Short mmCIF file of C-alpha atoms in Angstrom, two decimals:
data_model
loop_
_atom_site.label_atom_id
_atom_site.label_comp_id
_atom_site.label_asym_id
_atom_site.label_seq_id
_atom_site.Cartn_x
_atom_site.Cartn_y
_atom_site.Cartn_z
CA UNK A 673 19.84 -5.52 18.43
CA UNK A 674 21.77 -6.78 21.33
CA UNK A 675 24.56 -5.89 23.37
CA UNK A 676 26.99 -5.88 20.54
CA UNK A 677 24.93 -3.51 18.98
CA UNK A 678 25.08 -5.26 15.65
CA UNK A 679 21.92 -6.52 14.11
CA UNK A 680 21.17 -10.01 14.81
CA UNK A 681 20.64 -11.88 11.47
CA UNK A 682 19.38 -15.89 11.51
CA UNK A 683 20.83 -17.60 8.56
CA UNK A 684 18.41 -20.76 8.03
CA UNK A 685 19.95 -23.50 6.13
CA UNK A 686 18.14 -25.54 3.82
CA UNK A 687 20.46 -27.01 1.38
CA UNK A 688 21.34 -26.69 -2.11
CA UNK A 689 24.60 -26.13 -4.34
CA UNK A 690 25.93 -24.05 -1.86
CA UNK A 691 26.09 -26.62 0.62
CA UNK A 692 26.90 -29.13 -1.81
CA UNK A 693 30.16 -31.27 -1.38
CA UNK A 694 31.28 -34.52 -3.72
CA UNK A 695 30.00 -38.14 -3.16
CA UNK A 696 32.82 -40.91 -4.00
CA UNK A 697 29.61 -43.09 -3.84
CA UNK A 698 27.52 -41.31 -5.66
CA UNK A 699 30.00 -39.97 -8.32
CA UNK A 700 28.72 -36.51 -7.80
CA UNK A 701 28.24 -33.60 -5.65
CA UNK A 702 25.07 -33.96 -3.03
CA UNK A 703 23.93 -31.42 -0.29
CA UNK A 704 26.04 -32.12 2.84
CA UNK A 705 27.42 -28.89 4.13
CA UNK A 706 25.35 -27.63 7.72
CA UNK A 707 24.20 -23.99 7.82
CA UNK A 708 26.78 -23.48 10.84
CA UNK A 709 29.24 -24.76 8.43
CA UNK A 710 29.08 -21.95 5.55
CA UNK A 711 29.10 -19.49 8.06
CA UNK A 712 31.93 -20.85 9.41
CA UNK A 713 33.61 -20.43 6.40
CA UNK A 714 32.97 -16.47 6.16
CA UNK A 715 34.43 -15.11 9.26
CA UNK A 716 33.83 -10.94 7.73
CA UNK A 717 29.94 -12.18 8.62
CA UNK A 718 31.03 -11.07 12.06
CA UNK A 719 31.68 -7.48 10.88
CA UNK A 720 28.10 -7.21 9.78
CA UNK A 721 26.14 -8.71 12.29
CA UNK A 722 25.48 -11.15 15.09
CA UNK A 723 24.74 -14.26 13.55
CA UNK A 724 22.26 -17.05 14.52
CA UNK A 725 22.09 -20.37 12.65
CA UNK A 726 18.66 -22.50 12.16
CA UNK A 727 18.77 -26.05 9.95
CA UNK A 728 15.82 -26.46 8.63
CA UNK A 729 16.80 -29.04 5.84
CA UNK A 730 19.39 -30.13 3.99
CA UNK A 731 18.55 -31.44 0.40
CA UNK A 732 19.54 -30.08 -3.09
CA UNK A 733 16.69 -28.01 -4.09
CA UNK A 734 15.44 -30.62 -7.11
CA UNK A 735 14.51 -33.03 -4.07
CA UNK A 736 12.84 -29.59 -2.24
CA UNK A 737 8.68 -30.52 -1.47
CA UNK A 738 5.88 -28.84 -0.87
CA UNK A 739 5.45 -29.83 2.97
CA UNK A 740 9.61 -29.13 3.53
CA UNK A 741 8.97 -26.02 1.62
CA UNK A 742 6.00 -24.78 3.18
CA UNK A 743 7.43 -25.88 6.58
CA UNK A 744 10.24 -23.11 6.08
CA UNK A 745 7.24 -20.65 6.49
CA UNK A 746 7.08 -21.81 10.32
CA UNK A 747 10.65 -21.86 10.58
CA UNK A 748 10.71 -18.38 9.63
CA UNK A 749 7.99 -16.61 11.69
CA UNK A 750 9.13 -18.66 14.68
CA UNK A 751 12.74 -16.78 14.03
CA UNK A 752 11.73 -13.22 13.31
CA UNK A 753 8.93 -13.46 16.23
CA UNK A 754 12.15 -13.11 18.19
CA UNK A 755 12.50 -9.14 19.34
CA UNK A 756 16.38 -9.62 18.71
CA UNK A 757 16.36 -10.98 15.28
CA UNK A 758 16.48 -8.01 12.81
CA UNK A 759 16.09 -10.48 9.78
CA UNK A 760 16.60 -13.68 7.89
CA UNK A 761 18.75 -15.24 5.24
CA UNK A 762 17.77 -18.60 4.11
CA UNK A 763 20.44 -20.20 1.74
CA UNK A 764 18.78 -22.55 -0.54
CA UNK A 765 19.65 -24.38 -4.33
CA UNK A 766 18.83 -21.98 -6.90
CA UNK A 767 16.84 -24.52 -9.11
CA UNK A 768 13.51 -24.01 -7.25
CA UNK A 769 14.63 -20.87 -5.09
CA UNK A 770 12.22 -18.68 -7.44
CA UNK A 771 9.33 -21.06 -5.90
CA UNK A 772 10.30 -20.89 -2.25
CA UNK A 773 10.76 -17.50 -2.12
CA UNK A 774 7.73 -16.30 -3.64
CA UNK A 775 5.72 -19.13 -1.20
CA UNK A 776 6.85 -17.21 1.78
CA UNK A 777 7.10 -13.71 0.61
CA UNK A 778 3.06 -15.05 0.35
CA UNK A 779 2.83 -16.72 3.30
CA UNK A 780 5.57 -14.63 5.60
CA UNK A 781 3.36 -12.02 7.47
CA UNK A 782 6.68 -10.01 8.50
CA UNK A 783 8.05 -6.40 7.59
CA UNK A 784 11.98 -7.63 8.50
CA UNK A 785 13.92 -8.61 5.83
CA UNK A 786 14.07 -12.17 4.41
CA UNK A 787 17.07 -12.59 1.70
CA UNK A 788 17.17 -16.33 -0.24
CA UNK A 789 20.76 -16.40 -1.15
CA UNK A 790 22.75 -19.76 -2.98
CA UNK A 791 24.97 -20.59 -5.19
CA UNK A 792 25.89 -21.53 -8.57
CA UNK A 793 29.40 -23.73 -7.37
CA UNK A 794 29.66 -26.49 -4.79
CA UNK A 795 31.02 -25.91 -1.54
CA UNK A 796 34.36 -27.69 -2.05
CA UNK A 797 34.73 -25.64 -5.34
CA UNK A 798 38.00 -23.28 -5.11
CA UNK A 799 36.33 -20.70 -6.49
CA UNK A 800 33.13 -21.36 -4.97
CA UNK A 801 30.65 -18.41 -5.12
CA UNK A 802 28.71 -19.67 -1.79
CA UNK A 803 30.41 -16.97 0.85
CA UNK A 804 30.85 -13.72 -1.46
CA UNK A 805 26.62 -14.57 -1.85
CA UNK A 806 25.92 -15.31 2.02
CA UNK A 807 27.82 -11.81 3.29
CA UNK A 808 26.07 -10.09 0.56
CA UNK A 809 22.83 -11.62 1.41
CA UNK A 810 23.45 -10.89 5.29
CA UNK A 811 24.42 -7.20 4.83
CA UNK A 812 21.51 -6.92 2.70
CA UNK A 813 19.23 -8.31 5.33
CA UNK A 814 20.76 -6.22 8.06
CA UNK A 815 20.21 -3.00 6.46
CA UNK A 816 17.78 -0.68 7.43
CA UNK A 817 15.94 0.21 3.87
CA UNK A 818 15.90 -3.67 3.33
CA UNK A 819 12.78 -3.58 5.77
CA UNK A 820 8.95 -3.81 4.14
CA UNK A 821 10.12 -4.53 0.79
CA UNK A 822 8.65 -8.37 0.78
CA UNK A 823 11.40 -11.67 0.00
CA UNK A 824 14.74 -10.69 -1.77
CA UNK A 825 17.05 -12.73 -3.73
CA UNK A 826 20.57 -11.55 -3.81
CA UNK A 827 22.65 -13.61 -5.79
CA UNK A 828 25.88 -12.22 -7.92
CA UNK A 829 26.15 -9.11 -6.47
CA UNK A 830 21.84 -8.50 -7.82
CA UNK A 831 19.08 -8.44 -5.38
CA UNK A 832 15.59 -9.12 -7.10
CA UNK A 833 12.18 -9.19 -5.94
CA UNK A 834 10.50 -12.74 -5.39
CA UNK A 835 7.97 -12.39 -7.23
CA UNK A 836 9.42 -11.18 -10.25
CA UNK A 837 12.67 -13.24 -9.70
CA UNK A 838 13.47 -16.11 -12.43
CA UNK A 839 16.49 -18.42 -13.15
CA UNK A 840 18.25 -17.86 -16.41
CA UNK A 841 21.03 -19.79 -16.39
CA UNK A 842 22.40 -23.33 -15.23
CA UNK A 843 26.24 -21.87 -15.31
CA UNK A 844 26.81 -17.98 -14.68
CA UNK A 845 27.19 -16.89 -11.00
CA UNK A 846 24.46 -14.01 -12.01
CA UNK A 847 22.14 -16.54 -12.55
CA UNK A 848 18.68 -15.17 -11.84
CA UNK A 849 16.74 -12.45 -13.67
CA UNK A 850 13.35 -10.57 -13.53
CA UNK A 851 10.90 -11.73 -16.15
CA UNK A 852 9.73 -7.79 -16.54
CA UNK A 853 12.13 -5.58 -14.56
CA UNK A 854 15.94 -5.57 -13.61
CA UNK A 855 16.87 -5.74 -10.03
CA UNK A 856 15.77 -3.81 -7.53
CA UNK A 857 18.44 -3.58 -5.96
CA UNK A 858 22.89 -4.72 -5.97
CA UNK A 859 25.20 -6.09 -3.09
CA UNK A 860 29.17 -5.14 -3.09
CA UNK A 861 31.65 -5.18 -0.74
CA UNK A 862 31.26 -1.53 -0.43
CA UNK A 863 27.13 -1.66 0.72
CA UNK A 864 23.63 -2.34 0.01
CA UNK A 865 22.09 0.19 -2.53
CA UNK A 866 17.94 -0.26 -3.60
CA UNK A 867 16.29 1.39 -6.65
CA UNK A 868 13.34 0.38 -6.01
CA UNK A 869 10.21 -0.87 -3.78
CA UNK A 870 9.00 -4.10 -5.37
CA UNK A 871 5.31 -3.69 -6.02
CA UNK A 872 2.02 -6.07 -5.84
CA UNK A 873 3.28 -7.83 -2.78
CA UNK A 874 0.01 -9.89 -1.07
CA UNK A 875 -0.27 -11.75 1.98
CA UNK A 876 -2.44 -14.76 2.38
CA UNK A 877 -2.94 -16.35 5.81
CA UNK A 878 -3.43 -20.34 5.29
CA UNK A 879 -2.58 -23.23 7.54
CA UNK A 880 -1.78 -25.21 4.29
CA UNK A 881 -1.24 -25.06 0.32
CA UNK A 882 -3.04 -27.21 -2.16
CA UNK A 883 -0.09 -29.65 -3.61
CA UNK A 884 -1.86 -30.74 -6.79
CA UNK A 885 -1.40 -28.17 -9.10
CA UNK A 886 -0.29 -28.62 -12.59
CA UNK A 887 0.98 -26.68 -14.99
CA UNK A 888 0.63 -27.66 -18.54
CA UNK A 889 2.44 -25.92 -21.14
CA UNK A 890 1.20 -25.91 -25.01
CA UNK A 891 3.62 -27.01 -27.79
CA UNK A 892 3.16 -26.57 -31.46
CA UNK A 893 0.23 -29.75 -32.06
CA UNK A 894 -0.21 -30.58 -28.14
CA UNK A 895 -3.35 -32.68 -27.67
CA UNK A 896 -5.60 -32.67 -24.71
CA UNK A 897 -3.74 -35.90 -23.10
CA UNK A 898 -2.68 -34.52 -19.79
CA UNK A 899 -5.82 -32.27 -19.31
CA UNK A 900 -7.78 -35.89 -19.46
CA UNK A 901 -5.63 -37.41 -17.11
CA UNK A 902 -6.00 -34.05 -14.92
CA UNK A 903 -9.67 -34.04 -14.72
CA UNK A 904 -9.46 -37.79 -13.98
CA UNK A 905 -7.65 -37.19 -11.14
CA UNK A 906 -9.35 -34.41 -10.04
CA UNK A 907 -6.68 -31.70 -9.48
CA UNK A 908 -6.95 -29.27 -7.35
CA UNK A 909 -5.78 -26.62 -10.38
CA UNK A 910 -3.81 -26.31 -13.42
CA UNK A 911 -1.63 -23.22 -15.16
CA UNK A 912 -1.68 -23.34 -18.38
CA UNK A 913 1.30 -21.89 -20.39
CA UNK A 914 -0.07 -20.56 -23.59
CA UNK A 915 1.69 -19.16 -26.76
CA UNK A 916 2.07 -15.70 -27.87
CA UNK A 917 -0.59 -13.52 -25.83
CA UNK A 918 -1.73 -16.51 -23.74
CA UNK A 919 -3.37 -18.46 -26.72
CA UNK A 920 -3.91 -22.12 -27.09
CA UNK A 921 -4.65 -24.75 -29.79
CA UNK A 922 -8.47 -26.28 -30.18
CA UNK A 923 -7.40 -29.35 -28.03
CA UNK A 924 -5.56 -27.83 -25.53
CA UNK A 925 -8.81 -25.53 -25.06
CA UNK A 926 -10.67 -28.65 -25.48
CA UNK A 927 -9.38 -29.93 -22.43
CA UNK A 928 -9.16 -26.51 -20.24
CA UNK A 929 -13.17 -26.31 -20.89
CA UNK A 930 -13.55 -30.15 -19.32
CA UNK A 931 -11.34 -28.82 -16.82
CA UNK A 932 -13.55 -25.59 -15.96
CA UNK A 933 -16.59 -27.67 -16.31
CA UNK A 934 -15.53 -30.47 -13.73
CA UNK A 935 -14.98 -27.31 -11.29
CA UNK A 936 -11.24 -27.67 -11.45
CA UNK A 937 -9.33 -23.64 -11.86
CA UNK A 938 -7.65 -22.61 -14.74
CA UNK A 939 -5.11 -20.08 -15.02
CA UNK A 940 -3.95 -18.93 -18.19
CA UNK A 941 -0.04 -17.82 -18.34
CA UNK A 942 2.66 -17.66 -21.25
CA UNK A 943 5.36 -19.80 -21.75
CA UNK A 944 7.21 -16.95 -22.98
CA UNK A 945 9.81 -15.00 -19.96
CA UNK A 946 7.99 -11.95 -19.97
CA UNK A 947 4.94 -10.37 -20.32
CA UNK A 948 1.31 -10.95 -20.11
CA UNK A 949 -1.65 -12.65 -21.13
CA UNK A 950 -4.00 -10.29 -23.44
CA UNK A 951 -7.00 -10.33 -25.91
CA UNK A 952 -6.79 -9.53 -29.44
CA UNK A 953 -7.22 -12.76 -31.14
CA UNK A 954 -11.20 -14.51 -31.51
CA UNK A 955 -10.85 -17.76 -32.41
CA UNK A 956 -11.64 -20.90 -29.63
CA UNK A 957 -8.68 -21.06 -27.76
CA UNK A 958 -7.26 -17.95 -28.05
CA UNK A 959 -6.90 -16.14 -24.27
CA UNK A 960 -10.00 -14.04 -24.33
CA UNK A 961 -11.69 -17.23 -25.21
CA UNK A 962 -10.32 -18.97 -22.01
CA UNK A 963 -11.59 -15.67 -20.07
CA UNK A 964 -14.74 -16.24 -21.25
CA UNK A 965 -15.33 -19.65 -20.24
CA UNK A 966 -14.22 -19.28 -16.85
CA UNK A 967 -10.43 -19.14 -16.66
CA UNK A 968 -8.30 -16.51 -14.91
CA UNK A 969 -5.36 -14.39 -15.74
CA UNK A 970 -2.04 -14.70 -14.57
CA UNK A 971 -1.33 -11.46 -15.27
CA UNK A 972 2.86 -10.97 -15.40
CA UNK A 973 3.41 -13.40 -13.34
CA UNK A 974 5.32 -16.87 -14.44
CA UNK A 975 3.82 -19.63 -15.14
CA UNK A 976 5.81 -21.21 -12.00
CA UNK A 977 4.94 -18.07 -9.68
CA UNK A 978 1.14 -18.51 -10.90
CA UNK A 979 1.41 -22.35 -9.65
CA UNK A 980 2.79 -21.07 -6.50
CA UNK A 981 0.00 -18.11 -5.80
CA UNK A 982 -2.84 -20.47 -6.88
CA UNK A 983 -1.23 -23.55 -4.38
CA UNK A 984 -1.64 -20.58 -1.39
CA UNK A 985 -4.81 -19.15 -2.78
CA UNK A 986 -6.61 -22.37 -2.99
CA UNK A 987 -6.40 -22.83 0.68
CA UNK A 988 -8.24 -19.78 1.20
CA UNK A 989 -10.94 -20.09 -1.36
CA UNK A 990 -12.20 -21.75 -4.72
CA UNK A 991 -14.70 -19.08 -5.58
CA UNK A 992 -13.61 -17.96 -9.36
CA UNK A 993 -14.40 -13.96 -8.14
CA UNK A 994 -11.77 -14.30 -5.24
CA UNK A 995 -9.05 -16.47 -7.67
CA UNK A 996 -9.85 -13.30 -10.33
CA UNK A 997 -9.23 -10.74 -7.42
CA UNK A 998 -6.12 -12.73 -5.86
CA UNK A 999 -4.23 -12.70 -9.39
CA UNK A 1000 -5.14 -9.54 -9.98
CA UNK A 1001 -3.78 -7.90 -7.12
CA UNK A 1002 -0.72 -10.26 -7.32
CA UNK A 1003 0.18 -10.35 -11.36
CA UNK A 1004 -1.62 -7.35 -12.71
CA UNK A 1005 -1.87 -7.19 -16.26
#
């Protein structure tokens, strides 16, 4: 708090729709807007709170990497070491928001709120969606309860946990969903209500993330192709996205074997949007087969949050035991 007696909230801009304005040049719309710009643009952000603005990038979040990413981990504890600031709203594009946010609710060793707002319409939009989503996501991060409870998402008047948190939908303005919950929480005009504490929430302290990861994902007939090129290039670890339970076809467990045998991780995820991974079938390549031969469970997570957590987790350790205990405490299941 400061004088004012309002909460001081830093909105950290890093791009995306949101900030997203059209390029004669480019024949389409391109990440231009400033942080300090879209809070220009909602002046009832001053009834809320004391606002601070940080730009820590400004690219549409296709174009988002792992160092710019990661980078926004700095950016944030270097905020919220400050006494004053009572929390953080990043506004970012929503195509890889899900991935950002659960990096740093991972990587963020902080019990003040962080809220990952965007946007599903440009900036220059009439009706765009940008400013109802950035005072919802800084009255979320300014109240009280909104403490402890990890990385939030608030976009469409829903606030979801990161690690849960998926995109749904390309269009809608409620565009994000939770692959095996509903929200934990919803935005209005009116307040900030919660309905519940999101749960498995881990903290890893690394200095960096291992980039190459893969995630391969089975279709009906895949062959071992990519696993080849994988353990040719000597990955650092690869997700695989199985079918039904977490099951695979003989090549595709073909090539995860090679891959366990040249020392490179497995983890073994669905493709489907909820769920997890679980024995019942016996045949080579079904998921208790990958168990056995060295693989680890993804539990509920994603296959994209399980690429994440294994990026983070691989700069702490390679030891199989600590990757089994890491996803357990993280995805359960």
């Amino acid at each position: 708090m400061t004088g004012t007696n309002k909460p001081v909230i830093c909105v950290v801009g890093t791009g995306g729709t949101i900030a997203s304005r059209y390029d004669t040049a480019l024949g389409g719309h391109v990440s231009a807007a400033t942080a300090q710009d879209l809070v220009s643009t909602v002046p009832e952000l001053g009834n809320v709170a004391e606002i601070r603005v940080v730009e820590h990038s400004n690219i549409n979040s296709a174009l988002m990497d792992t160092a710019t990413a990661f980078g926004l981990r700095d950016t944030l504890r270097r905020v919220l070491k400050d006494d004053d600031v009572c929390g953080a709203v990043v506004t970012h594009g929503t195509a890889t928001l899900e991935e950002t946010a659960y990096l740093m609710d991972l990587t963020v060793d902080s019990n003040k709120p962080i809220v990952f707002t965007g946007a599903q319409r440009n900036a220059d939009e009439k009706d765009a969606d940008g400013p109802r989503n950035l005072l919802g996501a800084v009255m979320i991060a300014a109240h009280p309860q909104a403490r402890g409870r990890g990385v939030l998402v608030a976009l469409g008047s829903e606030i979801h946990a990161a690690r849960d948190v998926i995109k749904i939908n390309p269009e809608i303005l409620t565009c994000f969903g939770a692959r095996d919950c509903g929200p934990v929480g919803s935005v209005t005009r009116q307040g900030v209500s919660f309905f519940m504490m999101p749960q498995r929430r881990l903290h890893l302290e690394v200095d960096h993330v291992k980039q190459e990861v893969h995630i391969l994902k089975m279709g009906q007939g895949s062959s071992d192709l990519l696993f080849r090129a994988c353990v040719a290039a000597r990955v650092d670890g690869i997700v695989i996205e199985g079918t039904g339970g977490g099951n695979v076809n003989p090549p595709f467990y073909k090539g995860a074997c090679a891959a366990l045998a040249a020392g490179i991780p497995v983890i073994a995820a669905l493709r489907l949007v909820s769920g997890a991974p679980h024995p019942g079938k016996g045949y080579p390549g079904s998921f208790q087969s990958l168990i056995a031969r060295g693989a680890v469970s993804s539990g509920y997570l994603s296959g994209i949050k399980a690429r994440i957590l294994l990026m983070v987790a691989l700069a702490e350790s390679n030891d199989r035991d600590r990757l089994r205990e890491i996803f357990a405490q993280a995805g359960g299941g």
